[in-house]
mmCIF file of C-alpha atoms in Angstrom:
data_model
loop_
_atom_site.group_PDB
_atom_site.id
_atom_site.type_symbol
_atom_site.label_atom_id
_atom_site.label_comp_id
_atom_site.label_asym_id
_atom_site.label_seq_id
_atom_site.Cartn_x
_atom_site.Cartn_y
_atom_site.Cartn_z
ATOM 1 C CA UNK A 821 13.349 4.522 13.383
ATOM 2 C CA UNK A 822 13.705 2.948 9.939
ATOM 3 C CA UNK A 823 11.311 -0.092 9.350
ATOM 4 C CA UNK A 824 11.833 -0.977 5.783
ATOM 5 C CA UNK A 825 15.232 -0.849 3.849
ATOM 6 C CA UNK A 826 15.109 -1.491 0.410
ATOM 7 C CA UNK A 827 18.603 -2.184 -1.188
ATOM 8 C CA UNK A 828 19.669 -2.601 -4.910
ATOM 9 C CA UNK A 829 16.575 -4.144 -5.588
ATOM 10 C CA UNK A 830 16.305 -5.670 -9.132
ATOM 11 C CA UNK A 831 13.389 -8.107 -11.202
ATOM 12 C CA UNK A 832 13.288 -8.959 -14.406
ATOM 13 C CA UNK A 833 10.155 -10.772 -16.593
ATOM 14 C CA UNK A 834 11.798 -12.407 -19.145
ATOM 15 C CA UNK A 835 13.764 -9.798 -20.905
ATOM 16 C CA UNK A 836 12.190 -7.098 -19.443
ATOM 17 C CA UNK A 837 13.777 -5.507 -16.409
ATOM 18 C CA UNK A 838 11.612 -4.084 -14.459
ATOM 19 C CA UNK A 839 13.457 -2.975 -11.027
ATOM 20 C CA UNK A 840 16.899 -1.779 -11.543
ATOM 21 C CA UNK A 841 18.571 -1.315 -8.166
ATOM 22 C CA UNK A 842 15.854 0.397 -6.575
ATOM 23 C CA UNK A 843 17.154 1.855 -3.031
ATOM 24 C CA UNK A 844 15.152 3.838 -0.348
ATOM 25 C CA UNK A 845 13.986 3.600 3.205
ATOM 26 C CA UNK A 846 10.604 3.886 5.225
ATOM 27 C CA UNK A 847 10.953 4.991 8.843
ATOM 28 C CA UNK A 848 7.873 4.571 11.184
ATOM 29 C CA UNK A 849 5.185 7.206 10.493
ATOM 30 C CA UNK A 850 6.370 8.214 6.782
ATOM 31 C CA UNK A 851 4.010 8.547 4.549
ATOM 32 C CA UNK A 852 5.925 7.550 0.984
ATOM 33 C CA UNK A 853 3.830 8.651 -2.259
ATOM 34 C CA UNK A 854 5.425 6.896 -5.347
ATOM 35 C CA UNK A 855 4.289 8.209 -8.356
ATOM 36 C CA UNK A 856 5.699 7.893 -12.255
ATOM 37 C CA UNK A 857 4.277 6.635 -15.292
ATOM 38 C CA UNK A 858 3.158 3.539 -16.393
ATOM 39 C CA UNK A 859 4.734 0.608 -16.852
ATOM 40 C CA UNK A 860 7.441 2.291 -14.710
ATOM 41 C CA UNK A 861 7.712 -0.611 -11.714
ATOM 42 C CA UNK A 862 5.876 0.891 -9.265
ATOM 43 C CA UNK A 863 3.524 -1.436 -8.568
ATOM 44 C CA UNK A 864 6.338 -4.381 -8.746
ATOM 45 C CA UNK A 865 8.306 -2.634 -6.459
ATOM 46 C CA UNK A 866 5.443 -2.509 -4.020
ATOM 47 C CA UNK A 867 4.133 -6.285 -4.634
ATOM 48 C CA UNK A 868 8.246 -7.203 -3.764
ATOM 49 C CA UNK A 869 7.816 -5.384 -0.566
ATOM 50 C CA UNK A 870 4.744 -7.606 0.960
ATOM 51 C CA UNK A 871 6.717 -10.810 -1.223
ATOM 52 C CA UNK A 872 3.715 -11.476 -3.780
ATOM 53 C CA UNK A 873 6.411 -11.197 -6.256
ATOM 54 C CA UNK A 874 9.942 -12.362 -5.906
ATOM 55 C CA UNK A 875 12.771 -10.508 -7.003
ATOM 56 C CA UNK A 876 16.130 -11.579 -8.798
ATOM 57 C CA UNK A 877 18.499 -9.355 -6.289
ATOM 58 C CA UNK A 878 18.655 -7.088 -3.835
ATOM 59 C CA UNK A 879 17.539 -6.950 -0.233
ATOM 60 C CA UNK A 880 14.256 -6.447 1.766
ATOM 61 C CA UNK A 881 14.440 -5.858 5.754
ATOM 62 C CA UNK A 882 11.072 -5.289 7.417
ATOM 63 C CA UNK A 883 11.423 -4.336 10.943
ATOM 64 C CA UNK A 884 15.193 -6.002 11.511
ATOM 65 C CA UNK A 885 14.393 -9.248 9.783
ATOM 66 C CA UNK A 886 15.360 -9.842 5.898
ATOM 67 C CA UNK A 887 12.411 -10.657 3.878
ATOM 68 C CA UNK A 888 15.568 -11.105 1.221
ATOM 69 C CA UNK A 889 19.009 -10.497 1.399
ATOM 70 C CA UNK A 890 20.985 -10.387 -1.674
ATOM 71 C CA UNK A 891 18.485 -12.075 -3.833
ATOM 72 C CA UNK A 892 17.707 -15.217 -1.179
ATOM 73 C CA UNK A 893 14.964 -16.036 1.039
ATOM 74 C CA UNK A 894 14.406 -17.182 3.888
ATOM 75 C CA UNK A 895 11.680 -20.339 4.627
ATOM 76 C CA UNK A 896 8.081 -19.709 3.873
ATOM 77 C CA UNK A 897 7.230 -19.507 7.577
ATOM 78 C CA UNK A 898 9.532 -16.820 8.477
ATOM 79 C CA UNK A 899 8.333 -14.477 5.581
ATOM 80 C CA UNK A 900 5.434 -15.144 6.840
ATOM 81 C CA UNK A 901 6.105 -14.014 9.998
ATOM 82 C CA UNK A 902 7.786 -10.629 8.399
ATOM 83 C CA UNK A 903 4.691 -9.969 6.245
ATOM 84 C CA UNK A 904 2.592 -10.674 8.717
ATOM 85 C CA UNK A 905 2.559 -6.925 9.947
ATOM 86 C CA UNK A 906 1.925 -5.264 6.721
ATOM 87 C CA UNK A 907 -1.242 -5.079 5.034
ATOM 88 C CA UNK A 908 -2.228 -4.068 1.388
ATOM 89 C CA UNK A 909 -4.980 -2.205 -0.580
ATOM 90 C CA UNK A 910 -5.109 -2.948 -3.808
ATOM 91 C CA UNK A 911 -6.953 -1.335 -6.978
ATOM 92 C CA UNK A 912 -9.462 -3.647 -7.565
ATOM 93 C CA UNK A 913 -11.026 -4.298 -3.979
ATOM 94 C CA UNK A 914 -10.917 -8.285 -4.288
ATOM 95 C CA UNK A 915 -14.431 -8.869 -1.658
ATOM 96 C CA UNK A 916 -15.476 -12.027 -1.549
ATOM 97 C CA UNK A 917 -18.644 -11.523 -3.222
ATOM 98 C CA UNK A 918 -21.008 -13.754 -1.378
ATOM 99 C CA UNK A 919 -19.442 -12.477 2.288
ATOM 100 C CA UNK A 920 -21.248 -9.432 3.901
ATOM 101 C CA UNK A 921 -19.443 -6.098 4.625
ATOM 102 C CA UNK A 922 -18.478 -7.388 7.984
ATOM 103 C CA UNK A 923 -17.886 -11.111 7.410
ATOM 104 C CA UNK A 924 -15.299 -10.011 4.666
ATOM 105 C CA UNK A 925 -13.319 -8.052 7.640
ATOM 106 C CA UNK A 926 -14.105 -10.759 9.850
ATOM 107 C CA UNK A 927 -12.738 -13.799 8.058
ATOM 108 C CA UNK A 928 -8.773 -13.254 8.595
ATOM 109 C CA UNK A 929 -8.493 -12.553 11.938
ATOM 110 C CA UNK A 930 -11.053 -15.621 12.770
ATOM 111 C CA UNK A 931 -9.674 -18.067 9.966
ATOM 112 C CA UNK A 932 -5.995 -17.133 9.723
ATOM 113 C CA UNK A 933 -5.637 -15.877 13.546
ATOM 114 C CA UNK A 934 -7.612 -17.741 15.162
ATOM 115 C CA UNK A 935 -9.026 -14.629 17.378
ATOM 116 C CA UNK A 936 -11.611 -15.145 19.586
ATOM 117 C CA UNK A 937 -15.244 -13.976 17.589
ATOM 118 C CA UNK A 938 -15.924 -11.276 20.826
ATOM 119 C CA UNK A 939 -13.238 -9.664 19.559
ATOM 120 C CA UNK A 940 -13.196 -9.742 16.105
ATOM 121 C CA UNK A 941 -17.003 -8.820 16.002
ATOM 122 C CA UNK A 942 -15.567 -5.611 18.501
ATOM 123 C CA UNK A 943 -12.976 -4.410 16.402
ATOM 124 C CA UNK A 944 -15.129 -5.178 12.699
ATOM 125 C CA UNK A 945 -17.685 -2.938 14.309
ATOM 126 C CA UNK A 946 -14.879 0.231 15.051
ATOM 127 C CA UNK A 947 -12.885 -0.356 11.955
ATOM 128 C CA UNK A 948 -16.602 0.128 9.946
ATOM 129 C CA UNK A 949 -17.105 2.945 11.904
ATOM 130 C CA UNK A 950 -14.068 4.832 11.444
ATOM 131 C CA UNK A 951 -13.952 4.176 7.699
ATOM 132 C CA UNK A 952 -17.346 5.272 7.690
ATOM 133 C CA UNK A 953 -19.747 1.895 6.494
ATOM 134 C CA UNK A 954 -21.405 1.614 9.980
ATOM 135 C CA UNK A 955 -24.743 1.417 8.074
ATOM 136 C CA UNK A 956 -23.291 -1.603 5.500
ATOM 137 C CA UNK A 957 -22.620 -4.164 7.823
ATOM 138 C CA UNK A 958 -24.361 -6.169 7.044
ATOM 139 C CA UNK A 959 -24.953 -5.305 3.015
ATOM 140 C CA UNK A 960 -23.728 -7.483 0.217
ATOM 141 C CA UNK A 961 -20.236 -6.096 -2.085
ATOM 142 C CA UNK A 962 -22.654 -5.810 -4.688
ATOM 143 C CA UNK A 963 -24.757 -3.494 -3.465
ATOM 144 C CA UNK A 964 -21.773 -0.729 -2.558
ATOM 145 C CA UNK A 965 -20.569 1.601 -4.802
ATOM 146 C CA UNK A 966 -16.788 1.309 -5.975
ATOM 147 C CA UNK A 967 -15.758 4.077 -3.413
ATOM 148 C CA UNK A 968 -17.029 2.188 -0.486
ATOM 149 C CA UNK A 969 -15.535 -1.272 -1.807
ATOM 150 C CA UNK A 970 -12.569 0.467 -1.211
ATOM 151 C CA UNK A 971 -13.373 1.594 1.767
ATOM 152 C CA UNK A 972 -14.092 -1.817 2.733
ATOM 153 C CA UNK A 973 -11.188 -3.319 1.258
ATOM 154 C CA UNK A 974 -9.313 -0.819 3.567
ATOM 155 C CA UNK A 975 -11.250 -1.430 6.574
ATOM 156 C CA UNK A 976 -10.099 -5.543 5.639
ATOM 157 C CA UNK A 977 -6.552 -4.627 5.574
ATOM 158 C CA UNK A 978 -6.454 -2.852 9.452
ATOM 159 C CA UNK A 979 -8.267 -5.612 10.717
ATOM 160 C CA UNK A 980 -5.091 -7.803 11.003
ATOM 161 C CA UNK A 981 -3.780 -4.215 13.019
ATOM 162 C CA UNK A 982 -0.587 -3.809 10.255
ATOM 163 C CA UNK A 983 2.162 -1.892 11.380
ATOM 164 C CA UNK A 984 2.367 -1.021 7.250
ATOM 165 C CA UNK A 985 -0.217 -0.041 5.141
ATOM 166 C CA UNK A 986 0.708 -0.402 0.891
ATOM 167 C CA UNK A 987 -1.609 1.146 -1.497
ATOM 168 C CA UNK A 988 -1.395 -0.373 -4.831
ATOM 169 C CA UNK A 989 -3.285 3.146 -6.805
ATOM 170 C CA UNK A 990 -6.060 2.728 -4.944
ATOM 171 C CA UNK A 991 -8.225 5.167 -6.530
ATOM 172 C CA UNK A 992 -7.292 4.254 -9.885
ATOM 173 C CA UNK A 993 -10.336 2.263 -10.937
ATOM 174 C CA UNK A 994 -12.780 4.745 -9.593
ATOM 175 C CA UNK A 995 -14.845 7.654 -11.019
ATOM 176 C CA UNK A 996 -13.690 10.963 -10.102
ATOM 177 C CA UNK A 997 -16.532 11.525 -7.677
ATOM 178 C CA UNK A 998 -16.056 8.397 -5.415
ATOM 179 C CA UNK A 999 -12.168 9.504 -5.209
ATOM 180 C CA UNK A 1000 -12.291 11.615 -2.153
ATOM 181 C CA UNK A 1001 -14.164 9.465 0.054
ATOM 182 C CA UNK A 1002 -11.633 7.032 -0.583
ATOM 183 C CA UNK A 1003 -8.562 9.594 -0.097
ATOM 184 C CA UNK A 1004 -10.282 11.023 3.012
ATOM 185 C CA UNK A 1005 -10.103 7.709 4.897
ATOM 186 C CA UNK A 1006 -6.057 7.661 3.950
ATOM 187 C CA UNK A 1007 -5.971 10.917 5.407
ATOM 188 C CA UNK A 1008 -7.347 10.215 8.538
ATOM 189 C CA UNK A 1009 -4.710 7.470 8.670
ATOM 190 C CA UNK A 1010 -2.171 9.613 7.473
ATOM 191 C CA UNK A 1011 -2.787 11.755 10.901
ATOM 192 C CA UNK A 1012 -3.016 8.825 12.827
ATOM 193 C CA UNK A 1013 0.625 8.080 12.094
ATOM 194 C CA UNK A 1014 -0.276 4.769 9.825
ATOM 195 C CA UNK A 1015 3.139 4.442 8.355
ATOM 196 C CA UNK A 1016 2.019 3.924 4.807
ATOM 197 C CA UNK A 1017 4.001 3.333 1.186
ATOM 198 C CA UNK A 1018 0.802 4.853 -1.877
ATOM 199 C CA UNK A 1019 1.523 4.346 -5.194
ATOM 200 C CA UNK A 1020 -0.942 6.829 -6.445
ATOM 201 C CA UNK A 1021 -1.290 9.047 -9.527
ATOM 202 C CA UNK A 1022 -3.645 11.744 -7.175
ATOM 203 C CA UNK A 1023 -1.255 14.560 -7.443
ATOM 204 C CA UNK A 1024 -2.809 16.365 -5.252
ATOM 205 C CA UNK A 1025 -2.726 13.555 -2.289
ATOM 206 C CA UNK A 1026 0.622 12.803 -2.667
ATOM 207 C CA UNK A 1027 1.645 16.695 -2.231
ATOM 208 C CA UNK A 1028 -0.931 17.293 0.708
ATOM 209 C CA UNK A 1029 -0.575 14.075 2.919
ATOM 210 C CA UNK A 1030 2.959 12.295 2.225
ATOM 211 C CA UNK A 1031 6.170 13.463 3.702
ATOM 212 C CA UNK A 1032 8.279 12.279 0.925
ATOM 213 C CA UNK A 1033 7.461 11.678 -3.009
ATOM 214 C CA UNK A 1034 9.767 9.040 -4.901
ATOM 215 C CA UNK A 1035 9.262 9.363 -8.681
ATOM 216 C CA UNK A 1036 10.087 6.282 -10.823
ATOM 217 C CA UNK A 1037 10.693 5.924 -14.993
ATOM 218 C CA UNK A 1038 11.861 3.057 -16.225
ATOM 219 C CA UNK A 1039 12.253 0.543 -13.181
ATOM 220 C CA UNK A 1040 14.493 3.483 -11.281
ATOM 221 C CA UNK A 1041 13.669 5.714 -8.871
ATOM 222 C CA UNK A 1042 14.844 9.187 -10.912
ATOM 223 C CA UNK A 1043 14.266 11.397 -7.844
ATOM 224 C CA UNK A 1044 13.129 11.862 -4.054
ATOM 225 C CA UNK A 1045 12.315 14.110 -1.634
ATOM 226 C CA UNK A 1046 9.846 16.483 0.167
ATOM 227 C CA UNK A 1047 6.653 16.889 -1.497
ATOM 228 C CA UNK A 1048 7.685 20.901 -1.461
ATOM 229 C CA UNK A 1049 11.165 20.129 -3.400
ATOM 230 C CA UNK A 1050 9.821 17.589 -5.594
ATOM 231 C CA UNK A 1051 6.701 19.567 -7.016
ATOM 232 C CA UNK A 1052 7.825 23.042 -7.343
ATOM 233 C CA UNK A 1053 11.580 22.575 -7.790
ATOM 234 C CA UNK A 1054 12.187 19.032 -9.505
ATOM 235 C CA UNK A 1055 15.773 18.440 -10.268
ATOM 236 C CA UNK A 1056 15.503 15.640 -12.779
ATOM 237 C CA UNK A 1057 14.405 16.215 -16.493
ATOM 238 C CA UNK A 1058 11.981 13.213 -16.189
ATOM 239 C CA UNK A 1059 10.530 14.054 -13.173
ATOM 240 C CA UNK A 1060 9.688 18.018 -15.017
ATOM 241 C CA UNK A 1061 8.409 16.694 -18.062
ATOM 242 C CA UNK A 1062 5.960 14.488 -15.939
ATOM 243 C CA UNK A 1063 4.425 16.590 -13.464
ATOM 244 C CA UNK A 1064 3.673 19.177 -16.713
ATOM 245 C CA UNK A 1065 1.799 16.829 -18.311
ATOM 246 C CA UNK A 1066 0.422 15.698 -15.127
ATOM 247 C CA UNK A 1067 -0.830 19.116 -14.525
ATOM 248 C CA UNK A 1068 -2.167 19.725 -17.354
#
C-alpha cells in the first residue's frame, strides 16, 4: 500500500533550483534512506514532504489526500489534517529548554490535542521507556547529553502516534560515540514496521536497516534501489564516485 507519492517535484530559492522533478514513492512499512552530498536537496525534499517548505511544482499525496497537486494547495486546515500523521526528527533536537524530559513529550498531545492528562502521562511514561530515558523524566534538556536529546526529540515525535516518521540527519550533530544509541532506537522502529523516510549520511544504517536507498546530486534523485544493488553494484557514475569517498 503506497502512502506517499511524490511527483515531479520542483523548488527553487531565488535562482537556485533546488528540487528538479524529484519522483518516488513510500509504501507502508518502507524504510527509505536518502543519502547524497551536500547541498544536494535532501533535506528540502524532506521539509516539502511534512509542508515546512513550499514547493514551486509538483505533487504531494499523503495517504489519498494531496498535500499539493501540481504546484497548489489546499487550505491551511486540510494540510493540517494531512500532516497531522507524520512526525519529524530533526538534527538539532529543538527541547524547550525550561520543559522537563516528560513535559516536552507531554505538551502536544495536551496543548494541540487536547488529550486527556491520564493518558498522555500513560503513554509519556512507555514512549521514555522504550527509547530508553525512563530515569530522565523528570531531568532538565540541559543536563542530557546530545545522544539522549535525540532520543528525546524522538520520543516527542511518537507521542502524537505518526503513521510517518522523517529524519532530517539525525545523527549529524553528534559525536561519534553518542551515534549508536541514537541509531539503535531507529532500529527498533525499523522492526516495528515505523514506516520511516532518513536522510542520513550513516552508511552503514542506511545499508543495514532501510529497504530502499535513493541517492540525490544536484536537486535529482541519480539512482534507487535495494540497499544490496545500490552499495555493491551502483549504476550511476555519481552515485560510484560517492560511496568511494564515503568509504574511505
Amino acid at each position: 500500500m503506497t502512502i506517499i507519492q511524490v511527483s515531479n517535484l520542483q523548488k527553487s530559492f531565488g535562482q537556485l533550483s533546488v528540487l528538479k522533478n524529484i519522483t518516488f514513492d513510500v509504501k507502508k512499512n518502507d524504510v527509505i534512506a536518502v543519502i547524497g552530498p551536500s547541498g544536494s536537496g535532501k533535506s528540502t525534499m524532506l521539509r516539502s514532504i511534512i509542508h515546512l517548505e513550499k514547493v514551486d511544482n509538483g505533487s504531494i499525496r499523503i495517504n489519498e489526500d494531496d498535500l499539493v497537486k501540481n504546484g497548489i494547495y489546499p487550505n491551511d486546515r486540510k494540510i493540517k489534517q494531512i500532516t497531522h500523521k507524520m512526525g519529524m526528527v530533526f538534527q538539532h533536537f529543538n527541547l524547550f529548554p525550561h520543559l522537563t524530559v516528560k513535559e516536552n513529550l507531554e505538551i502536544a498531545p495536551l496543548v494541540v490535542q487536547s488529550e486527556k492528562i491520564e493518558i498522555v502521562r500513560k503513554r509519556s511514561t512507555e514512549v521514555l521507556e522504550k527509547v530508553g530515558l525512563s530515569d530522565k523524566a523528570n531531568v532538565f534538556p540541559a543536563k542530557l547529553s546530545g545522544g539522549q536529546k535525540q532520543r528525546v526529540a524522538i520520543a516527542r515525535a511518537l507521542m502524537m502516534n505518526p503513521d510517518i516518521l522523517l529524519f532530517d540527519e539525525p545523527t549529524s550533530a553528534l559525536d561519534p560515540e553518542l551515534t549508536g544509541e541514537v541509531l539503535k532506537v531507529m532500529k527498533i522502529l525499523a522492526q516495528e514496521h515505523m514506516t520511516m523516510i532518513v536522510v542520513t549520511h550513516e552508511m552503514g544504517f542506511a545499508k543495514e536497516v532501510a529497504n530502499r536507498i535513493l541517492f540525490m546530486d544536484n536537486g535529482e534523485i541519480v539512482e534507487s534501489g535495494s540497499p544490496e544493488q545500490l552499495f555493491s553494484n551502483p549504476k550511476n557514475e555519481r552515485t560510484k564516485s560517492f560511496l568511494t569517498k564515503a568509504y574511505q
